[in-house]
Coordinates of C-alpha atoms and ligand atoms in Angstrom, one line a residue:
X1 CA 38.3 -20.6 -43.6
X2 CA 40.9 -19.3 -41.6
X3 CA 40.7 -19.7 -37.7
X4 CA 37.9 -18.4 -36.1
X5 CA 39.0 -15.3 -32.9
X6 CA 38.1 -16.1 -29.5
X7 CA 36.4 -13.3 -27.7
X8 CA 38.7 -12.3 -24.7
X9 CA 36.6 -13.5 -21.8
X10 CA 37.6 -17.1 -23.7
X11 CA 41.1 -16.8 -23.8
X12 CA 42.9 -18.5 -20.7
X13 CA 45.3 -16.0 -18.8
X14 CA 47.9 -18.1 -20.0
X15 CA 48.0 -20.2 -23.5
X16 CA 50.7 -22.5 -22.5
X17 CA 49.2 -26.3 -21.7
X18 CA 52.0 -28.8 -23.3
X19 CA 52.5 -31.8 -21.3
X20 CA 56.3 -30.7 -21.5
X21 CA 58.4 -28.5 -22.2
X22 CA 55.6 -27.2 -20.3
X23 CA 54.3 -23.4 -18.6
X24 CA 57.1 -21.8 -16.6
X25 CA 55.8 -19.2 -14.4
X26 CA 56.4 -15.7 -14.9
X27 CA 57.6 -15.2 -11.4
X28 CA 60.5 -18.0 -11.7
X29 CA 61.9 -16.3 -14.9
X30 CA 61.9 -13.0 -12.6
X31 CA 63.8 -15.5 -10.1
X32 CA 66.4 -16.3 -12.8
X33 CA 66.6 -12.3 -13.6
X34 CA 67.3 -11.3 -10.0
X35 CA 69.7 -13.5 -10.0
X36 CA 71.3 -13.5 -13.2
X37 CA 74.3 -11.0 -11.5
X38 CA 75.7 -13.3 -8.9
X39 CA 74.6 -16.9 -10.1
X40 CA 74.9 -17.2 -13.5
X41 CA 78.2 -17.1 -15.3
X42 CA 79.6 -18.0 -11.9
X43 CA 81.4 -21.4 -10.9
X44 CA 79.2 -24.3 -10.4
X45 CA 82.3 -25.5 -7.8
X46 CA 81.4 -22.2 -5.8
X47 CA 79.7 -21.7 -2.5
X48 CA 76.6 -19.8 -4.8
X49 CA 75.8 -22.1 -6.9
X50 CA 76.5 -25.6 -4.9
X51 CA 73.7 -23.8 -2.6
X52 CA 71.1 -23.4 -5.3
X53 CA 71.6 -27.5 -6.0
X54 CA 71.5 -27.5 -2.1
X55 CA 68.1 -26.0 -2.0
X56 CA 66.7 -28.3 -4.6
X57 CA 68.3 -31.4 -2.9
X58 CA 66.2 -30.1 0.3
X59 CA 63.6 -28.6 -1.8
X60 CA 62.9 -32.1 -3.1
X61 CA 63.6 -34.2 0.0
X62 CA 60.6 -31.6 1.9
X63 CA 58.0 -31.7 -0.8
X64 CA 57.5 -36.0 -1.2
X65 CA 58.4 -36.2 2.4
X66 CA 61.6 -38.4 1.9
X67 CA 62.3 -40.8 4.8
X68 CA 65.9 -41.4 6.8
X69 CA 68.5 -42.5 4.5
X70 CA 66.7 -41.7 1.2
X71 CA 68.8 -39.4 -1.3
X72 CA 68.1 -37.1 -3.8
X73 CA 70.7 -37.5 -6.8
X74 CA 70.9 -35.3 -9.6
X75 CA 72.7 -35.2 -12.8
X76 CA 73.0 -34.0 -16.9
X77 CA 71.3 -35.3 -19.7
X78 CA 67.4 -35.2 -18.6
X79 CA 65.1 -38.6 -18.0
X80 CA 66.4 -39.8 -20.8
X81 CA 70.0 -40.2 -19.8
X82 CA 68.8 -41.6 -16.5
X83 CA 68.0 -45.1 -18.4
X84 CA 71.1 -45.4 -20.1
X85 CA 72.6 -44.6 -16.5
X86 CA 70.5 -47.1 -14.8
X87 CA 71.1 -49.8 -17.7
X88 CA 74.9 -49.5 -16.1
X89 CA 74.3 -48.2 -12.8
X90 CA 71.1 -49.9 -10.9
X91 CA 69.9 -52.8 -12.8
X92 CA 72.0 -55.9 -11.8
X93 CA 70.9 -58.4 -14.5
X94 CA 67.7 -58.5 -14.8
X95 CA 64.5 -56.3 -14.9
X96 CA 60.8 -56.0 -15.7
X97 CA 59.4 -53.4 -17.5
X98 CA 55.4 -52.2 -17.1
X99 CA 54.8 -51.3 -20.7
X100 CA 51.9 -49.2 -22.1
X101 CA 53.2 -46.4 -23.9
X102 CA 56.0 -44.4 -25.8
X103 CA 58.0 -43.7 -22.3
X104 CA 57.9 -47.1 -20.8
X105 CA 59.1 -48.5 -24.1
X106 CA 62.0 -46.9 -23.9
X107 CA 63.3 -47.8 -21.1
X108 CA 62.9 -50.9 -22.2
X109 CA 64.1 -51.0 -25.4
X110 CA 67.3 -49.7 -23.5
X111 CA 67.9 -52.2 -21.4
X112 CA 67.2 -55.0 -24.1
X113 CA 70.3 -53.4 -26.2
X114 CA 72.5 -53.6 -23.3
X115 CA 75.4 -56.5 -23.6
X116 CA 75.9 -56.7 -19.8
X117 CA 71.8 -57.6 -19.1
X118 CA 69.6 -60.0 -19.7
X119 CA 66.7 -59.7 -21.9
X120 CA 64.5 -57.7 -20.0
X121 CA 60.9 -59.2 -19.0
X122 CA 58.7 -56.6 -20.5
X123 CA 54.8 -56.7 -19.7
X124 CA 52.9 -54.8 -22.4
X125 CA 49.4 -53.5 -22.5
X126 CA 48.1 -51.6 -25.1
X127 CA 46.8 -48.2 -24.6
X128 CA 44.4 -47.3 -22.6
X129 CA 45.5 -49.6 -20.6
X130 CA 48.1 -50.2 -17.7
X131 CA 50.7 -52.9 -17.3
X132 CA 50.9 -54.8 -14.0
X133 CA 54.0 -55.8 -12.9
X134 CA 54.1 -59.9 -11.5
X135 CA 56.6 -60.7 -8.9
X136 CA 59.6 -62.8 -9.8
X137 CA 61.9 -64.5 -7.9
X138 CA 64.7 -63.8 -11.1
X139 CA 64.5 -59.9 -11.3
X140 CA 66.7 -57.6 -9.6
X141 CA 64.7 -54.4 -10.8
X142 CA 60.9 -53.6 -11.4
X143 CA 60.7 -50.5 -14.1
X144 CA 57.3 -48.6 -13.2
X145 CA 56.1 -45.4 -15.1
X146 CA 54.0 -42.9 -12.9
X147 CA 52.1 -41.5 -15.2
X148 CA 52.0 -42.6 -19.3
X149 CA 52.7 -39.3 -20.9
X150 CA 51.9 -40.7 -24.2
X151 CA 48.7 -41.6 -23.2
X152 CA 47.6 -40.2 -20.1
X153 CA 47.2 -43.3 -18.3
X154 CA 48.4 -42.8 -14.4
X155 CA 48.5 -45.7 -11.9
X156 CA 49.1 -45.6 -8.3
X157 CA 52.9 -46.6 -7.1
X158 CA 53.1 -50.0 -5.1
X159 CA 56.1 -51.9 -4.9
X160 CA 55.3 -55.1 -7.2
X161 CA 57.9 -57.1 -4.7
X162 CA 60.5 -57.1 -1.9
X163 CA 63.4 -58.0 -2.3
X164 CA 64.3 -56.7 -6.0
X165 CA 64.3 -52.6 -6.4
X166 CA 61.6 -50.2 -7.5
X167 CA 62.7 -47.8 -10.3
X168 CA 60.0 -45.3 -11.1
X169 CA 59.9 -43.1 -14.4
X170 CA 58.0 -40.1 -12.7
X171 CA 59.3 -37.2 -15.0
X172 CA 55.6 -36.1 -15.3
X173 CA 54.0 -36.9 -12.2
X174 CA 56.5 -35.8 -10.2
X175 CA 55.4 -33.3 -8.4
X176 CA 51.8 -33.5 -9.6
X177 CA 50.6 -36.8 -8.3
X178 CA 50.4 -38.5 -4.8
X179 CA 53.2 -41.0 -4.2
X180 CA 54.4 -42.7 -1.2
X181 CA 58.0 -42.9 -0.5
X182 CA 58.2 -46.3 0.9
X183 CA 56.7 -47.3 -2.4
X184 CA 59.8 -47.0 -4.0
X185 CA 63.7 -47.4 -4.6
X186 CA 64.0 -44.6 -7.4
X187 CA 61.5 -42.2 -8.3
X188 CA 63.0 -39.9 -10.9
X189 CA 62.1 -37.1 -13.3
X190 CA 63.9 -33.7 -15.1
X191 CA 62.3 -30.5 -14.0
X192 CA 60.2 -29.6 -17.6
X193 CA 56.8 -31.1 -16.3
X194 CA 55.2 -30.8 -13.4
X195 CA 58.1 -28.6 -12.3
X196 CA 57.4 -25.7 -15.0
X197 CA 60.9 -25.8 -15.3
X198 CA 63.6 -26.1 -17.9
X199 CA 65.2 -29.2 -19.8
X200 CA 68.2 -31.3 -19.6
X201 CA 68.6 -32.4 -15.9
X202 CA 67.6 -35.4 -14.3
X203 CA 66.5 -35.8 -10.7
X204 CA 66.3 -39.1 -8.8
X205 CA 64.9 -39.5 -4.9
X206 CA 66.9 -42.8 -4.5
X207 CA 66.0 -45.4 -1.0
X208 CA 68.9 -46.4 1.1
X209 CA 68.6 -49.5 -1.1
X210 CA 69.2 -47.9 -3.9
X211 CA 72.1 -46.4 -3.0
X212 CA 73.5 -49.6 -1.7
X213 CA 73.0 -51.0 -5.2
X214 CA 74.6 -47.9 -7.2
X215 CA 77.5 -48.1 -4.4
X216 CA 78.2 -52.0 -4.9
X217 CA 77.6 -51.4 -9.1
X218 CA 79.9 -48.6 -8.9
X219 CA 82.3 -50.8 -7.2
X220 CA 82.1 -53.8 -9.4
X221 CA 84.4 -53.9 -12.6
X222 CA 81.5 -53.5 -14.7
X223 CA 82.5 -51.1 -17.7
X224 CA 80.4 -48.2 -17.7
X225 CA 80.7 -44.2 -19.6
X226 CA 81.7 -42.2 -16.8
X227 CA 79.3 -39.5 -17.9
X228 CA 76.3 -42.4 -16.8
X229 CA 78.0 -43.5 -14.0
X230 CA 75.7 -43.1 -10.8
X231 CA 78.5 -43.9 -8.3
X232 CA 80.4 -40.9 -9.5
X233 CA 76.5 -39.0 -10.1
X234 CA 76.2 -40.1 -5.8
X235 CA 79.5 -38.7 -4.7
X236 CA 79.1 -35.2 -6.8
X237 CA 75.4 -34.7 -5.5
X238 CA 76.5 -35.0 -1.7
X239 CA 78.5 -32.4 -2.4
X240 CA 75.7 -30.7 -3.7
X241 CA 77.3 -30.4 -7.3
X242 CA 77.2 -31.9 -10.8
X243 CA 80.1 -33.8 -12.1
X244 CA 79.8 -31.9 -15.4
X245 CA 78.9 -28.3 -15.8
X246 CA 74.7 -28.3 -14.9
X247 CA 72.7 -25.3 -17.0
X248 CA 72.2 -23.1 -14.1
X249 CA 69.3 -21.0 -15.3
X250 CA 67.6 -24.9 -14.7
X251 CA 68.4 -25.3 -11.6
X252 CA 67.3 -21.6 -10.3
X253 CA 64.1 -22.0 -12.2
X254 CA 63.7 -25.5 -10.2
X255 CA 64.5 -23.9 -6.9
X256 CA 62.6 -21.4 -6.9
X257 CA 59.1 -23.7 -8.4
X258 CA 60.4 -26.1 -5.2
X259 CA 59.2 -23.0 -2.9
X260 CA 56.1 -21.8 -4.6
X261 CA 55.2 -25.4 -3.9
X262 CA 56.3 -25.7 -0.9
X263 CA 55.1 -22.6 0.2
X264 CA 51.4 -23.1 -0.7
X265 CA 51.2 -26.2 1.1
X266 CA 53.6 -28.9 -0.4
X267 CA 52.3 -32.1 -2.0
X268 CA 48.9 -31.9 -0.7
X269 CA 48.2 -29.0 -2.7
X270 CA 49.6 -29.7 -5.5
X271 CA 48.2 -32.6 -6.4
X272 CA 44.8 -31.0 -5.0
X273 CA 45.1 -28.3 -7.9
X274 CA 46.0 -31.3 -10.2
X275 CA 43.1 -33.5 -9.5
X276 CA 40.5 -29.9 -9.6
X277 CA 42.2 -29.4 -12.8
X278 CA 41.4 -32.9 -14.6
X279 CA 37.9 -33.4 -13.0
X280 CA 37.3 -30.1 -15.0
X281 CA 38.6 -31.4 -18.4
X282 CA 37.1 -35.0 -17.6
X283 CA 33.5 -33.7 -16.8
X284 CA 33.5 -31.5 -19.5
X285 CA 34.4 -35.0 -22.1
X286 CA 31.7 -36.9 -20.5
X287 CA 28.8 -34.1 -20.7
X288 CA 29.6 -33.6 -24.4
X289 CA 28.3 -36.2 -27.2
X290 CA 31.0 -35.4 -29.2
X291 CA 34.0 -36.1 -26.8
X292 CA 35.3 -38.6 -24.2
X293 CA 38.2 -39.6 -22.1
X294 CA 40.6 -41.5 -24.1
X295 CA 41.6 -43.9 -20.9
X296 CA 37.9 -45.5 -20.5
X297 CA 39.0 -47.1 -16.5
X298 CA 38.5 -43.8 -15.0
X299 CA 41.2 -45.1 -12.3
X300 CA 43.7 -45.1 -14.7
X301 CA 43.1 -41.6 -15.7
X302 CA 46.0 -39.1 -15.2
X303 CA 45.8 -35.9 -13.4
X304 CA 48.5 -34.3 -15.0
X305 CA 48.1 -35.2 -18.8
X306 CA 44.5 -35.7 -20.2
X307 CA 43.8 -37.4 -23.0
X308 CA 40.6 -36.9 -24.8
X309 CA 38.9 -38.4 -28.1
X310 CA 36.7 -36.9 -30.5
X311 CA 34.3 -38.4 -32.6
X312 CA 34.1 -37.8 -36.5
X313 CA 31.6 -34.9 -36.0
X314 CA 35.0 -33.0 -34.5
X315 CA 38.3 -32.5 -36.4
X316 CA 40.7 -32.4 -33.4
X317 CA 43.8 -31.6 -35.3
X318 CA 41.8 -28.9 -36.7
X319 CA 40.7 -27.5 -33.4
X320 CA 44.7 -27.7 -32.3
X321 CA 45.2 -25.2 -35.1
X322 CA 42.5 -22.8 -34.1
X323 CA 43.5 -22.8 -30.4
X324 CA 46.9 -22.2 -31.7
X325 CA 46.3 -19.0 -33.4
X326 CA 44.0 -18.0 -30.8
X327 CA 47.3 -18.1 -28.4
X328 CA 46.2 -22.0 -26.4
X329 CA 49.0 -23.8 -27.3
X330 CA 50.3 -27.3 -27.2
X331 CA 47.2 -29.6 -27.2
X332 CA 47.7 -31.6 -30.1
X333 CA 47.9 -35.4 -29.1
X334 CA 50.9 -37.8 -28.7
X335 CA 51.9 -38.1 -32.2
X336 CA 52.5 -42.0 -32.6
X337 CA 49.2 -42.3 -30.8
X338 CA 47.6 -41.5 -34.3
X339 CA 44.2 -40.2 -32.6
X340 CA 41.5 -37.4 -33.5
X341 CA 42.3 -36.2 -30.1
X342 CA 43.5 -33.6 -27.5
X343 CA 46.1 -33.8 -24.8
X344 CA 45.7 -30.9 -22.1
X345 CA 48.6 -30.8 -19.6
X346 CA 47.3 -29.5 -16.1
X347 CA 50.5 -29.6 -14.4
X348 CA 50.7 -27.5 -11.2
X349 CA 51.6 -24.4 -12.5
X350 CA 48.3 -24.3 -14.9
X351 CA 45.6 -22.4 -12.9
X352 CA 42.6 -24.2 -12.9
X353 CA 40.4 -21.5 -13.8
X354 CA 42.1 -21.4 -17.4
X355 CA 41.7 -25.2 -17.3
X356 CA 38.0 -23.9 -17.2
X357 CA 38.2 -21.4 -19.6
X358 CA 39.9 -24.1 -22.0
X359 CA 36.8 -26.2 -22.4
X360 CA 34.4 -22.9 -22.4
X361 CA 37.2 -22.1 -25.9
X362 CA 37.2 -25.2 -27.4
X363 CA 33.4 -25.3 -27.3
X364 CA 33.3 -21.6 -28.6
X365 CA 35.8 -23.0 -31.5
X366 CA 33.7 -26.4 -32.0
X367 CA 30.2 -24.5 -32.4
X368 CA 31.7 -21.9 -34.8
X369 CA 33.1 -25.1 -37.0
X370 CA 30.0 -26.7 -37.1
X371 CA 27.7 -23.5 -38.1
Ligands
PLP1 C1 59.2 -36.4 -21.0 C2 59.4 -37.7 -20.5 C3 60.6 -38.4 -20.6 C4 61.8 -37.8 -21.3 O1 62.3 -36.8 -20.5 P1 63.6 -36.0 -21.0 O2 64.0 -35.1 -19.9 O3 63.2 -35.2 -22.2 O4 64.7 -37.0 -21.3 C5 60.7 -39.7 -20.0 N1 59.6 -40.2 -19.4 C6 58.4 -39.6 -19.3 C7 57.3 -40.3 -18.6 C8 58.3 -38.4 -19.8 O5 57.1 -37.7 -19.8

């Protein structure tokens, strides 16, 4: 049977909910077009584009509310990239990892290959769950994760100590989820989640301890690629540039989500649309036999990325297909999860009436299956 066609009044406005690359608003691309005369193709050492990186410095620094002395950095090579630099660049010997999921792992599987560190103390919880970081009197670095894109798990940021720093992988929460800046020494992300932006920058609001430590790292004779280096990644973002040549179609795509959000309020209302967003896909789970949240602790569940299991009665990767040809894209689960499951991004951008119109779909879909 091939898939069965939604009727229109079931189709979402927009079919785009991946957790990332994720929606881009229409209006941003027409942001990118207007400028696409005087700002791209043009020097990235020029007045026009050094402003653009200006805005999102500011655009950032305004919307989580940044205290004296904190610093946004930025740089090439996405989150991803951002490890490898902090392996080099912020971790002083020795770290702790908060491991329950595909993200986390990474970072800590970094670190662990890395000849100039110690074997990183890695706490690891399975999924659903959430590690706990446990103060130590040996580690220089705690390595949080905001929110568990694999998994949809979300915990609140707390610094686990003082005295060491706070790193916080945040590329999907960022912008999506409530943090508070004391909270933390680094809080960094790339601009393809929460930010309905485009791929291959990273982003990193970074305390005045943080920059202490990247200054004295930078300073030290440790060997590091310059590419990763975060001392030369400070001294190019006060000057508002990139030390290589950034994608600027990013960056004006970033700016110009950093004041739609601002605009409508900031934080506050972001992570307001967030939060109506998953108590629509969560309510929806628990008032259907068939479904459930995946992440049982509803205080671990995510706002941004929801995670939800079927039972045998419902062939989810079937029911990815279906939403796919009826236009809803992106659903299908984490794939080394290994779950008859759905993952629905509700990431700022996603309007939270199509988050509605979603479930009302995938019931349409599930009923047609089943007759
Ligand atoms: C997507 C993601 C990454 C990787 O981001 P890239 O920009 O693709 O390198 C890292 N951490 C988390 C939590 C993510 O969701």
């Amino acid at each position: 049977m091939s898939s069965p066609t939604l009727p229109n009044h079931l189709l979402p406005s927009d079919g785009r909910f991946g957790s990332g690359p994720s929606k881009v608003r229409v209006e941003s691309v027409q942001h990118l077009a207007a400028s696409s005369a005087t700002v791209l193709g043009t020097s990235h050492r020029q007045s026009t584009v050094r402003n653009v990186v200006g805005r999102v410095r500011s655009g950032i620094a305004e919307l989580f509310s940044l205290p004296d002395g904190y610093e946004v950095l930025l740089g090439n090579g996405g989150s991803t990239a951002f490890w490898d630099a902090a392996s080099f660049g912020l971790i002083e010997r020795s770290s702790q990892h908060c491991v329950h999921g595909e993200f986390s792992s990474k970072f800590a599987a970094v670190v662990r290959k890395a000849p100039h560190l110690e074997d990183p103390h890695v706490i690891e919880v399975a999924p659903p769950g959430a590690a706990v970081a446990v103060p130590s009197p040996t580690v220089d670095a705690y390595a949080l994760i905001h929110n568990e894109t694999s998994t949809g798990v979300a915990v609140e940021i707390r610094r686990p100590a003082d005295g060491a720093l706070t790193l916080v992988d945040a590329t999907s929460a960022a912008g999506g989820l409530p943090v508070d800046p004391n909270q933390f020494d680094v809080y960094y992300f790339a601009p393809q989640k929460c930010f309905g932006g485009d791929g291959g920058l990273w982003l990193a609001c970074c305390s005045p301890a943080a920059i202490e430590r990247i200054e004295r790292l930078a300073g030290s004779d440790r060997w590091r690629p310059t590419f990763l280096d975060l001392g030369i990644a400070l001294e190019q973002s006060r000057l508002d540039q990139t030390y290589n040549t950034p994608a600027l179609g990013t960056l004006l795509l970033l700016a110009d989500e950093l004041d739609w959000m601002t605009g409508n309020g900031g934080l506050d209302w972001t992570t307001r649309r967030c939060a109506t967003s998953a108590s629509t896909v969560y309510d929806w789970a628990e008032a259907h036999p068939f479904a459930a949240p995946f992440v049982t602790d509803s205080a671990l569940r995510s706002n941004v990325t929801m995670t939800i299991d079927f039972d045998a009665t419902v062939d989810a990767t079937l029911l990815a297909q279906d939403l796919r040809s009826n236009g809803i894209l992106d659903v299908d689960p984490y794939r080394k999860l290994g779950r008859n499951q759905l993952r629905i991004a509700g990431f700022p951008n996603i309007d939270p009436e199509d988050i509605s119109r979603l479930t009302q779909a995938i019931d349409w879909l599930i009923s047609q299956r089943a007759s």
